[in-house]
mmCIF file of C-alpha atoms in Angstrom:
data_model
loop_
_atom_site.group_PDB
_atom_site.id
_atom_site.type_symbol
_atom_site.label_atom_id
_atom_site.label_comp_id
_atom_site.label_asym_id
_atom_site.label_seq_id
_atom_site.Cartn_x
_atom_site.Cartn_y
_atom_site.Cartn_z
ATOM 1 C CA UNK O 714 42.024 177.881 -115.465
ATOM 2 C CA UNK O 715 40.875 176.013 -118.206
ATOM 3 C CA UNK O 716 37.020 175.271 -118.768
ATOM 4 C CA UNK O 717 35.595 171.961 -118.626
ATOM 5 C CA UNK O 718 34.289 170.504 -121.738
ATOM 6 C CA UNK O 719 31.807 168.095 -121.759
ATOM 7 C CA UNK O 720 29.235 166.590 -124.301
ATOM 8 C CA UNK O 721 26.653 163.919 -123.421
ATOM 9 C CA UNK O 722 25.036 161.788 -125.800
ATOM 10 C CA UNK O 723 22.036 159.505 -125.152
ATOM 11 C CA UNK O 724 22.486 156.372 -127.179
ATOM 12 C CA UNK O 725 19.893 155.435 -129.796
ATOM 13 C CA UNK O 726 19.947 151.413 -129.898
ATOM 14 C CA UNK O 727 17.690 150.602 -126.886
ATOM 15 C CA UNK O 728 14.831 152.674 -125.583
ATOM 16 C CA UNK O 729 16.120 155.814 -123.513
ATOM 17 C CA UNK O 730 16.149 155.706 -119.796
ATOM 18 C CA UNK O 731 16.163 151.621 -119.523
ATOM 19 C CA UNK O 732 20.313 152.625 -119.197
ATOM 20 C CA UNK O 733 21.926 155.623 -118.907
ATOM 21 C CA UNK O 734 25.375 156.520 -117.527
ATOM 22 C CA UNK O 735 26.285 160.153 -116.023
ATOM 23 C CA UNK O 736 29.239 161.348 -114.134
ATOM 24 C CA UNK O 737 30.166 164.029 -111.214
ATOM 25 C CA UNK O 738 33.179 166.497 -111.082
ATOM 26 C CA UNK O 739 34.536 166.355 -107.860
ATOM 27 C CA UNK O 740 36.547 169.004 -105.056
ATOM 28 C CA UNK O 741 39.463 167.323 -106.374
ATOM 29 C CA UNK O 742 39.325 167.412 -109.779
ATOM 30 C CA UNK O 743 38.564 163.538 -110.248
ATOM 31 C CA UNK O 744 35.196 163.054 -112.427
ATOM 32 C CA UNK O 745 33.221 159.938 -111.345
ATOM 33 C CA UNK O 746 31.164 158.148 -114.085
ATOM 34 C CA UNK O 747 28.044 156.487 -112.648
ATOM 35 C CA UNK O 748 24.983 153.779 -114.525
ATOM 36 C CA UNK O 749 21.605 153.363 -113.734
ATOM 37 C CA UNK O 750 20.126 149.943 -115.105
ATOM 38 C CA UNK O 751 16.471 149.785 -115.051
ATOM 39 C CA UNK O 752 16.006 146.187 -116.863
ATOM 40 C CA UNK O 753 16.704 143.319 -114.546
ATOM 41 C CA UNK O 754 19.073 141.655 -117.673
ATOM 42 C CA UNK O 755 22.816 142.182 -117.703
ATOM 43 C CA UNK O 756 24.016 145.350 -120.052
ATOM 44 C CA UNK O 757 27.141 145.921 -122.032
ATOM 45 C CA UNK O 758 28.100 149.452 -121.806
ATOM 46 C CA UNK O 759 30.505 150.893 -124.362
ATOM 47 C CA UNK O 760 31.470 154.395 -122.983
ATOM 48 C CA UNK O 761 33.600 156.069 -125.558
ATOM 49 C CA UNK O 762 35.973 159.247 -125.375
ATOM 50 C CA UNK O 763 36.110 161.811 -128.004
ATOM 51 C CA UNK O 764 38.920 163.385 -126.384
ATOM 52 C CA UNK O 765 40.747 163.516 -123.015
ATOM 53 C CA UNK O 766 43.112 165.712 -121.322
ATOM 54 C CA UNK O 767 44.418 165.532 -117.921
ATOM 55 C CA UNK O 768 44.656 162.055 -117.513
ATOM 56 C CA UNK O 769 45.632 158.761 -118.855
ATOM 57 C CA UNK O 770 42.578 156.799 -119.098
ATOM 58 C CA UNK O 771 41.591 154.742 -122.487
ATOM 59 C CA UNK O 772 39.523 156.425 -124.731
ATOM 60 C CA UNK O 773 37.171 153.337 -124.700
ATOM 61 C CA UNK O 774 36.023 151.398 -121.712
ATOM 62 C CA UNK O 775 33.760 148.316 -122.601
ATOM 63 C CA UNK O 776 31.599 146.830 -118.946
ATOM 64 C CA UNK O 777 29.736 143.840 -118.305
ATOM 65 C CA UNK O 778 27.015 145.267 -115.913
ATOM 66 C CA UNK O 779 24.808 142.926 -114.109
ATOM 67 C CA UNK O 780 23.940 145.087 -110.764
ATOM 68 C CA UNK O 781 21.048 147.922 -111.301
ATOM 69 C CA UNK O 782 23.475 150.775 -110.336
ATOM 70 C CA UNK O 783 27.162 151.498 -109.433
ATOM 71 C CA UNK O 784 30.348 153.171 -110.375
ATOM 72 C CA UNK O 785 31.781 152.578 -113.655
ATOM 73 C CA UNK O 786 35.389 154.408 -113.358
ATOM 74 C CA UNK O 787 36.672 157.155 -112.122
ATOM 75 C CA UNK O 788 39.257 159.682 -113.894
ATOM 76 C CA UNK O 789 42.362 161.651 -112.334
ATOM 77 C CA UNK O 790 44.274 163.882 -113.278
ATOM 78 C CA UNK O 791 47.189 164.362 -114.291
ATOM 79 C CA UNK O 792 47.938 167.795 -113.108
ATOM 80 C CA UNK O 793 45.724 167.898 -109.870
ATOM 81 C CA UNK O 794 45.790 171.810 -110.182
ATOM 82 C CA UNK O 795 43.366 171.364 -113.505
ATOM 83 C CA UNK O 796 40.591 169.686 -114.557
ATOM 84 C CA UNK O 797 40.135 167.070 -117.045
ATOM 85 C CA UNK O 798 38.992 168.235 -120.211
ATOM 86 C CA UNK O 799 36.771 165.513 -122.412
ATOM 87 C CA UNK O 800 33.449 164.972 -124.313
ATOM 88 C CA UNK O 801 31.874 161.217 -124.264
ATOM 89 C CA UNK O 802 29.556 159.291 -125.560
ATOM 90 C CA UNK O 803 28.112 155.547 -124.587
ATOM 91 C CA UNK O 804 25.885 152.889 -126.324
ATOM 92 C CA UNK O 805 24.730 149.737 -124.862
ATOM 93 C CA UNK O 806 23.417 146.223 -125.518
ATOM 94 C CA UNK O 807 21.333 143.940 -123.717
ATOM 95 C CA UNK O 808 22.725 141.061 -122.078
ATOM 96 C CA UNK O 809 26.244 140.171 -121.524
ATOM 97 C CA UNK O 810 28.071 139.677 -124.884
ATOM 98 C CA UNK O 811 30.801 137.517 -125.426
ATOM 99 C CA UNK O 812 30.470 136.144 -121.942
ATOM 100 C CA UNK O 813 32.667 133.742 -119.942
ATOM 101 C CA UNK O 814 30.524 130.569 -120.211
ATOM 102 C CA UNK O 815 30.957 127.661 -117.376
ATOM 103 C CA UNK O 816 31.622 125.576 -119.988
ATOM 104 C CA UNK O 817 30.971 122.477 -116.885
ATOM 105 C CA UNK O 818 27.793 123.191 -115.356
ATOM 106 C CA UNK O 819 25.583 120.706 -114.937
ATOM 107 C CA UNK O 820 22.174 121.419 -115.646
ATOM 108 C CA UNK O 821 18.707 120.035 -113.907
ATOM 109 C CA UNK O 822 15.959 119.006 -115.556
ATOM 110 C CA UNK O 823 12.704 121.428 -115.311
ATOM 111 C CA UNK O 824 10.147 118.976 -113.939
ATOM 112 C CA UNK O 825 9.643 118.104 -110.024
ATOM 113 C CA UNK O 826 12.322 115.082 -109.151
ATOM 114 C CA UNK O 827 11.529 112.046 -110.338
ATOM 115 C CA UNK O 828 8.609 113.111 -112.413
ATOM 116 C CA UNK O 829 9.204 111.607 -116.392
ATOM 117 C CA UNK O 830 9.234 113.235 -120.062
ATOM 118 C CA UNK O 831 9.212 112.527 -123.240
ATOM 119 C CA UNK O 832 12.356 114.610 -124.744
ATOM 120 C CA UNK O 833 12.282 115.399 -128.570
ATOM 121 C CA UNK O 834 14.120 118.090 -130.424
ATOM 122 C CA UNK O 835 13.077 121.041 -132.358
ATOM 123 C CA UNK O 836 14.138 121.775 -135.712
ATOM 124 C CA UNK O 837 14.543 125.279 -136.923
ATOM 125 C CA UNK O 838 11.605 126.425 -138.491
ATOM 126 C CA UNK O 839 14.029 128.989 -140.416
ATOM 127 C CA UNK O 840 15.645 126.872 -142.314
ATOM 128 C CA UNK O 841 12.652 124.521 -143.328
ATOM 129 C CA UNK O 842 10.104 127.001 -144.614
ATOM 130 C CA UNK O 843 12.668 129.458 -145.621
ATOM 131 C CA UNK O 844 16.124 130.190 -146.903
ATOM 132 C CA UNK O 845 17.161 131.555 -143.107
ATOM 133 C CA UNK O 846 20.140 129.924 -142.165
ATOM 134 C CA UNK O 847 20.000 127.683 -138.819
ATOM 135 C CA UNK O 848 21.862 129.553 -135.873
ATOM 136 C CA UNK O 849 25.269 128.358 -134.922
ATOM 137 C CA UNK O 850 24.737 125.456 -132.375
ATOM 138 C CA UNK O 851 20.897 124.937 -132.716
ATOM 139 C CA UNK O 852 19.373 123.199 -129.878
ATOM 140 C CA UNK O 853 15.642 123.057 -129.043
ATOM 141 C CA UNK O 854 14.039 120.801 -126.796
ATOM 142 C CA UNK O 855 10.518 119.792 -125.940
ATOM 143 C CA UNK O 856 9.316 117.933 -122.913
ATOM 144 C CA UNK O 857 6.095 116.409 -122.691
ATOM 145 C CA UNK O 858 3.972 114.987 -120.710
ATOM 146 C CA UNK O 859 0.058 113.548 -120.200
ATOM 147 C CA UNK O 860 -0.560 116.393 -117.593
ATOM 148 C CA UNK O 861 -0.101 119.319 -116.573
ATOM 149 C CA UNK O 862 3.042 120.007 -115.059
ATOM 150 C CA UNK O 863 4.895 122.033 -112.583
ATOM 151 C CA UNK O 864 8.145 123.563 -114.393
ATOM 152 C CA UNK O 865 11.430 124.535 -112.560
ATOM 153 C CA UNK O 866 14.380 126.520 -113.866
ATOM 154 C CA UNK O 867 17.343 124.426 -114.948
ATOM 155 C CA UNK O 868 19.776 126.645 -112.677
ATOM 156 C CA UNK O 869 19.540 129.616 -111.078
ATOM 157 C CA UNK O 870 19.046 133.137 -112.317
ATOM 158 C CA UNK O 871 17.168 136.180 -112.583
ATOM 159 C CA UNK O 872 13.959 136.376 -114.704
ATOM 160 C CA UNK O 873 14.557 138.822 -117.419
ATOM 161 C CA UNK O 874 11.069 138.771 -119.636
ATOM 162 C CA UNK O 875 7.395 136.998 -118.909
ATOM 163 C CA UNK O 876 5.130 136.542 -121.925
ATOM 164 C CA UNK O 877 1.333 135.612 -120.765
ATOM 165 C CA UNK O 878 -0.984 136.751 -122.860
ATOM 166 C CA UNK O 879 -2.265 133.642 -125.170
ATOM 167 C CA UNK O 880 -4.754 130.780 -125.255
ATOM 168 C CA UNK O 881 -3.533 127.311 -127.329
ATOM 169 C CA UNK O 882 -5.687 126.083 -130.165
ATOM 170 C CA UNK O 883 -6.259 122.720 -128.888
ATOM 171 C CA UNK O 884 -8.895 122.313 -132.118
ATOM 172 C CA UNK O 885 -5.562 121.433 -134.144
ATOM 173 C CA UNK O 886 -2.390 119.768 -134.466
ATOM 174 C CA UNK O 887 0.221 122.155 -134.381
ATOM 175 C CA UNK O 888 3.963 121.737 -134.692
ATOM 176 C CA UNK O 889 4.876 125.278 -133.795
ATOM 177 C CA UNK O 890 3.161 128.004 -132.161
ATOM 178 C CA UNK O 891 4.258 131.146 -132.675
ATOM 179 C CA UNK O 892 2.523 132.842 -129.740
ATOM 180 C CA UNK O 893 3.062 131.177 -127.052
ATOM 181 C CA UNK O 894 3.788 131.968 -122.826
ATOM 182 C CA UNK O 895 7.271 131.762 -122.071
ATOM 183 C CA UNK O 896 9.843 132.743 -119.452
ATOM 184 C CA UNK O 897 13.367 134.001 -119.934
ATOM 185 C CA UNK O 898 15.942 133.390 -117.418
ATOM 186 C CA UNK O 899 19.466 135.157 -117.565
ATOM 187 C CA UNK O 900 22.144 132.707 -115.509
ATOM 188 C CA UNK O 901 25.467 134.203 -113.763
ATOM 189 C CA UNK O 902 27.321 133.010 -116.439
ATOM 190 C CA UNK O 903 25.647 135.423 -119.192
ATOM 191 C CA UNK O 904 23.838 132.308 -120.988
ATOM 192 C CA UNK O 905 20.053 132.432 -121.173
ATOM 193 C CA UNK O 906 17.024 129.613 -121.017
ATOM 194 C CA UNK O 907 14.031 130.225 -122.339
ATOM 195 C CA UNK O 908 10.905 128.091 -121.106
ATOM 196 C CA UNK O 909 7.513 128.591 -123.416
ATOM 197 C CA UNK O 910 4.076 126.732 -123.630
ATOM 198 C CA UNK O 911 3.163 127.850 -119.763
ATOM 199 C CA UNK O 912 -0.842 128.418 -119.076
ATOM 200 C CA UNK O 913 -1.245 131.943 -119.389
ATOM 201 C CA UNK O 914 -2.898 131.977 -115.815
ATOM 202 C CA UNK O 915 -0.488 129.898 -114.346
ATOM 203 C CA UNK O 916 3.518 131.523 -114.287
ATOM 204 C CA UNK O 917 4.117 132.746 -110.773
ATOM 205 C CA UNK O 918 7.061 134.444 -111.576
ATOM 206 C CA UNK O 919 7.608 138.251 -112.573
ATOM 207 C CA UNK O 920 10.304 139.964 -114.174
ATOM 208 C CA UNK O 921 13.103 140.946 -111.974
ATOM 209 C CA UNK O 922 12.297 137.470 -109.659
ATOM 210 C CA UNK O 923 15.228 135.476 -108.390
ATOM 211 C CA UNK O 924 14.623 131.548 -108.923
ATOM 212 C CA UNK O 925 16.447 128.553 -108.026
ATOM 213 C CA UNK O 926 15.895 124.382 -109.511
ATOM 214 C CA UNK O 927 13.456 122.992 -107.344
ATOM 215 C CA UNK O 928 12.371 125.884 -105.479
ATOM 216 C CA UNK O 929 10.391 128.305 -107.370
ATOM 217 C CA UNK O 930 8.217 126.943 -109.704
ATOM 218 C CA UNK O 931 8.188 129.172 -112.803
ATOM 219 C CA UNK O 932 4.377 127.889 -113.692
ATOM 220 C CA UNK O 933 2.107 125.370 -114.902
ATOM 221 C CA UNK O 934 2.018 123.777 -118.487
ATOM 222 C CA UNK O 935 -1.315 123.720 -120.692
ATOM 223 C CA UNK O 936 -2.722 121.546 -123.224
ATOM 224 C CA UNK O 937 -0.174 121.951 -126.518
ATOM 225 C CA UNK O 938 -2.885 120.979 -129.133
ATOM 226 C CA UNK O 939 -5.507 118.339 -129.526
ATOM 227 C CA UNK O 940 -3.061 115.651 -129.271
ATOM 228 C CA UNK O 941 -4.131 116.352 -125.349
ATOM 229 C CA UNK O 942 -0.363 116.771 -124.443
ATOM 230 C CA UNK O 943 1.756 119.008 -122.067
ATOM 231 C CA UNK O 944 4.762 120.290 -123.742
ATOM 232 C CA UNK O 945 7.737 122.968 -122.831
ATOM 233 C CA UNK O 946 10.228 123.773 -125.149
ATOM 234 C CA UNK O 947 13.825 124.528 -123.725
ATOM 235 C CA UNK O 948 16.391 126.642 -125.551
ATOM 236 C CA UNK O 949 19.794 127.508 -123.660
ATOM 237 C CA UNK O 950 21.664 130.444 -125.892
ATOM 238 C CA UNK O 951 24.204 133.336 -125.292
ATOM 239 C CA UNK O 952 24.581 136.157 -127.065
ATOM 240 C CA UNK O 953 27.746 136.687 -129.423
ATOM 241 C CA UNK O 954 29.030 138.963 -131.870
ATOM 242 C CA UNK O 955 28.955 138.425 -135.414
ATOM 243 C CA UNK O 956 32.016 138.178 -137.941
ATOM 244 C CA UNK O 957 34.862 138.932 -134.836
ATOM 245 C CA UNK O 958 33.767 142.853 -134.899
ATOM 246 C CA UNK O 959 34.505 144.416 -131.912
ATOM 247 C CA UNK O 960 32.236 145.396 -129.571
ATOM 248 C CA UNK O 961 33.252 148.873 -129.427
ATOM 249 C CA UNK O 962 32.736 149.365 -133.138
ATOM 250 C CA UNK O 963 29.234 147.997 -133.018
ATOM 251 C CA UNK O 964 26.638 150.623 -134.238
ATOM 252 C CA UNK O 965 23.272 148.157 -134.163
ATOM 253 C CA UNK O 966 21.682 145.203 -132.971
ATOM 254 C CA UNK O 967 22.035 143.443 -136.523
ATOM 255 C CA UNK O 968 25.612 142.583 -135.574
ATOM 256 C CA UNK O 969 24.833 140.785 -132.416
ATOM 257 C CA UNK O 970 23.493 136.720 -132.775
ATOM 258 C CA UNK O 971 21.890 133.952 -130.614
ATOM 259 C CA UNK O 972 24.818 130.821 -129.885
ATOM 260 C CA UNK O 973 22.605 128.073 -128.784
ATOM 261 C CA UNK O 974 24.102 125.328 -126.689
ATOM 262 C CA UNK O 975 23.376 122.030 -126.016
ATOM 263 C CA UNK O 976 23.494 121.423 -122.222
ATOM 264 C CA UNK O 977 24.273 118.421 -119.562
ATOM 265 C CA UNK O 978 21.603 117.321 -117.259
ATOM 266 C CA UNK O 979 22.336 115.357 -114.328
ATOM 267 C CA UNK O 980 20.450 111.676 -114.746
ATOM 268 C CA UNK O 981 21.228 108.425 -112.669
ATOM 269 C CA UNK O 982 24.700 110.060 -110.915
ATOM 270 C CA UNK O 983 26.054 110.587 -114.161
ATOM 271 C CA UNK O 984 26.769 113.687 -116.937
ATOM 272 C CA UNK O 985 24.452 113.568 -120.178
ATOM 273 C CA UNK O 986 24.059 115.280 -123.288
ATOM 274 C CA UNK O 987 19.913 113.979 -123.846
ATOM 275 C CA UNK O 988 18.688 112.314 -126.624
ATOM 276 C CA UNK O 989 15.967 112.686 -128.964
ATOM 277 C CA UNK O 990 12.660 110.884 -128.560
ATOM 278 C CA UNK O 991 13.141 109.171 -125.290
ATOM 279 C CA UNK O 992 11.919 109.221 -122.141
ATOM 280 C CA UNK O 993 13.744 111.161 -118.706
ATOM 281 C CA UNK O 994 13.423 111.305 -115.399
ATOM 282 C CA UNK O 995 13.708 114.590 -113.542
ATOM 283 C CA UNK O 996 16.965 113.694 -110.750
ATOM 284 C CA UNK O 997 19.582 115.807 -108.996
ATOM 285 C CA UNK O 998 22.158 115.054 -106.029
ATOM 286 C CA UNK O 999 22.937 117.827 -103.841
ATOM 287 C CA UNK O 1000 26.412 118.962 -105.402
ATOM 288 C CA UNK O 1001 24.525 119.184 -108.436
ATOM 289 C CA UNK O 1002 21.445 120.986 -107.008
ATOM 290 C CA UNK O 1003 23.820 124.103 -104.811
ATOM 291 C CA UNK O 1004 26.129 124.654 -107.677
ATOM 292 C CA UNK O 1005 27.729 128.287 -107.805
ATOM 293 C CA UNK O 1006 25.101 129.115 -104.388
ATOM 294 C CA UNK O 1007 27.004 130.318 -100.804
ATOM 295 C CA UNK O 1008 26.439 128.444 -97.792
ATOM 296 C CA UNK O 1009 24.085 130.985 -96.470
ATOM 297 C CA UNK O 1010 22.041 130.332 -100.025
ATOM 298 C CA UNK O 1011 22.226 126.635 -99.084
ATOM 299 C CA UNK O 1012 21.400 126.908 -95.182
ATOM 300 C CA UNK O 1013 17.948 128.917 -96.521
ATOM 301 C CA UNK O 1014 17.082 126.791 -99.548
ATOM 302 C CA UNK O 1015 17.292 123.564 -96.913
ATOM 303 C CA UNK O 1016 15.009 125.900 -94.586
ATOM 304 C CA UNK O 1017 12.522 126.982 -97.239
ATOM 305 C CA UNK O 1018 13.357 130.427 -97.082
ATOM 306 C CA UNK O 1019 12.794 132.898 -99.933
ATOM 307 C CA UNK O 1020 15.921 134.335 -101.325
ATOM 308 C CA UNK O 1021 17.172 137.357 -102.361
#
């Protein structure tokens, strides 16, 4: 009987353990190939064959993994009599890459209903004290306001990173701070928001939390600079990669980039695409509130319930 042959290799682009993928021989020759996600953001897993025999299976299998464990494929053999002879190796990437975007969402915006904003946009600091070229689809937006405010995600989805560890200089006028207490928020659809300028002692979210518009409030906004105003700043981005190289031939990080988009709130029963320095007020109907959530979701949201 032939030996089994089998070679493991940790991949090097993301810390070790955070992901890792390991597989079973079973009674009946069939190897199972198992992932353990520790991060609460989707992975792309790039498992990759340096030889097979004893069955027909591709020699690389790309996933989109969102759930924090499961089954990623199982081989057979050919010739049930002998096992399957390979070696593998896997990389992965944070986030869901190239993902399927729901191009017709309609988005909420982040303040309690009818509560109003100033909205003005965000140039790319990049490209105006440096030669770094703006990101394809730039899109920043900042919401203020003369108080402190409540702020809501635009949609749902799963918190993915919480930043609270700085104080504003509200001595100055500042038109960019680079520190600054944000929340990240991975949607079902692979894009990403990002919410900064929360009080450091005021986000009531963790990392790994479910959150829904108008239910959880992410946290509390703080005094920008001495201009005495509230301001978040909104970003909406996937992640994409560069030059049409393939995922499976990806060896780092450098070839993966930020697509920003520029999103459509809901505002007097219509669709909008918001403009720059003008004021907003926070609305939503119902179809536009329980978008992509079950019935059950919707029974418990209407009830108050936390959801899982």
């Amino acid at each position: 009987m032939k030996k089994l042959i089998l070679l493991l290799f940790i991949p090097y682009l993301i810390v070790a353990q955070e992901f890792k993928i390991e597989h079973k021989v079973n009674e009946d020759k069939t190897v199972d190939f198992t992932y353990k996600n520790l991060r609460p953001n989707s992975v792309t897993a790039v498992l990759n064959f340096g030889f097979l025999e004893n069955t027909s299976n591709q020699l690389k299998i790309i996933k989109k993994i969102s759930k924090p464990e499961g089954r990623l494929l199982t081989l057979k053999p050919i010739d049930s009599e002998q096992n399957i002879l390979f070696n593998y190796s896997y990389s992965y990437f944070n986030n869901n890459i190239n993902p399927k975007l729901d191009k017709n969402f309609i988005y909420i915006l982040p303040y309690e209903k009818e509560t109003q904003m100033y909205v003005e946009e965000l140039s790319y600091l990049g490209s105006t004290y440096s030669d770094q070229k703006e990101p394809e689809g730039w899109k920043s937006y900042s919401f203020s306001s003369n108080e402190s405010q409540h702020i809501y995600s635009v949609r749902k989805g799963t918190v993915i990173e919480v930043v609270k560890d700085y104080v504003p200089d509200t001595s100055k006028v500042f038109s960019y701070y680079k520190n600054i207490n944000s929340v990240k928020i991975e949607h079902k659809d692979g894009t990403i928001a990002n919410y900064s300028g929360f009080d450091k002692d005021k986000i009531y979210v963790n990392v790994g939390d479910i959150v829904y518009p108008q239910f959880n409030s992410l946290g509390e906004t703080i005094i920008y600079d001495n201009r005495g105003k509230h301001r978040i700043n909104f970003t909406l981005y996937y992640c994409s990669i560069k030059d049409g190289v393939r995922i499976s031939n990806i060896s780092s990080n450098s070839k993966i980039e930020n697509i920003y988009i520029t999103p459509s709130f809901y505002q007097n029963g219509e669709t909008v695409k918001l403009k720059k320095d003008f004021f907003y007020e926070s609305d939503y109907d119902d179809k536009t509130l329980f978008q992509n959530l079950s019935k059950r979701q919707i029974k418990k949201y209407k009830k108050g319930n936390l959801m899982l």
